[in-house]
């Protein structure tokens, strides 16, 4: 059974369990998978979005010069973007945080404590500087994709003279 990763997902984490390799924590439930977190994301992209993680990484590398730990945008219409945090214990099984559900974060004894929009907390064993860098990269990528969507919509609204015909109902403001 395949469980779709949706915008209601707060984070995906690797787990050390005899039966499962990772789990996704949603706002209303927890789902487990025998696949690594990255493989789970890749399978979700293939099944529901007709793309894969390598295509998303290539696009970010080509347009934004991101080479490692690339944030992955699922959809622009609801801001579903997951960004990875490295995991030293499981090399190919990263933590993935949903940017739109991340409310606040601070350094802690464990590494970083993240507060989500639903009021839950999650400790990730990564240095605060690594988290801040990944968070900033995810914000940048989300911002650039948002601008791309606005520019695309404006091009679609141009009349034959090349002037933008503004339609406030299609505006993202």
Short mmCIF file of N, CA, C and O in Angstrom, two decimals, residues 26 38-39 55 98 116 139:
data_model
loop_
_atom_site.label_atom_id
_atom_site.label_comp_id
_atom_site.label_asym_id
_atom_site.label_seq_id
_atom_site.Cartn_x
_atom_site.Cartn_y
_atom_site.Cartn_z
N UNK A 26 1.99 13.40 10.00
CA UNK A 26 1.02 14.32 9.43
C UNK A 26 0.36 15.10 10.57
O UNK A 26 0.58 14.80 11.75
N UNK A 38 13.90 9.28 1.24
CA UNK A 38 14.13 9.80 -0.10
C UNK A 38 13.42 8.95 -1.15
O UNK A 38 12.82 9.48 -2.09
N UNK A 39 13.45 7.65 -0.99
CA UNK A 39 12.75 6.74 -1.91
C UNK A 39 11.24 6.94 -1.82
O UNK A 39 10.53 6.92 -2.83
N UNK A 55 14.63 14.75 -11.38
CA UNK A 55 14.20 15.85 -12.23
C UNK A 55 14.07 17.14 -11.43
O UNK A 55 14.49 18.22 -11.88
N UNK A 98 8.58 19.92 6.08
CA UNK A 98 7.65 20.67 5.23
C UNK A 98 7.76 22.15 5.57
O UNK A 98 7.46 22.57 6.68
N UNK A 116 5.99 23.28 14.80
CA UNK A 116 5.15 23.28 13.61
C UNK A 116 3.89 24.09 13.84
O UNK A 116 3.56 24.45 14.97
N UNK A 139 13.29 28.55 1.51
CA UNK A 139 12.56 29.80 1.35
C UNK A 139 12.87 30.44 0.00
O UNK A 139 11.97 30.93 -0.70
#
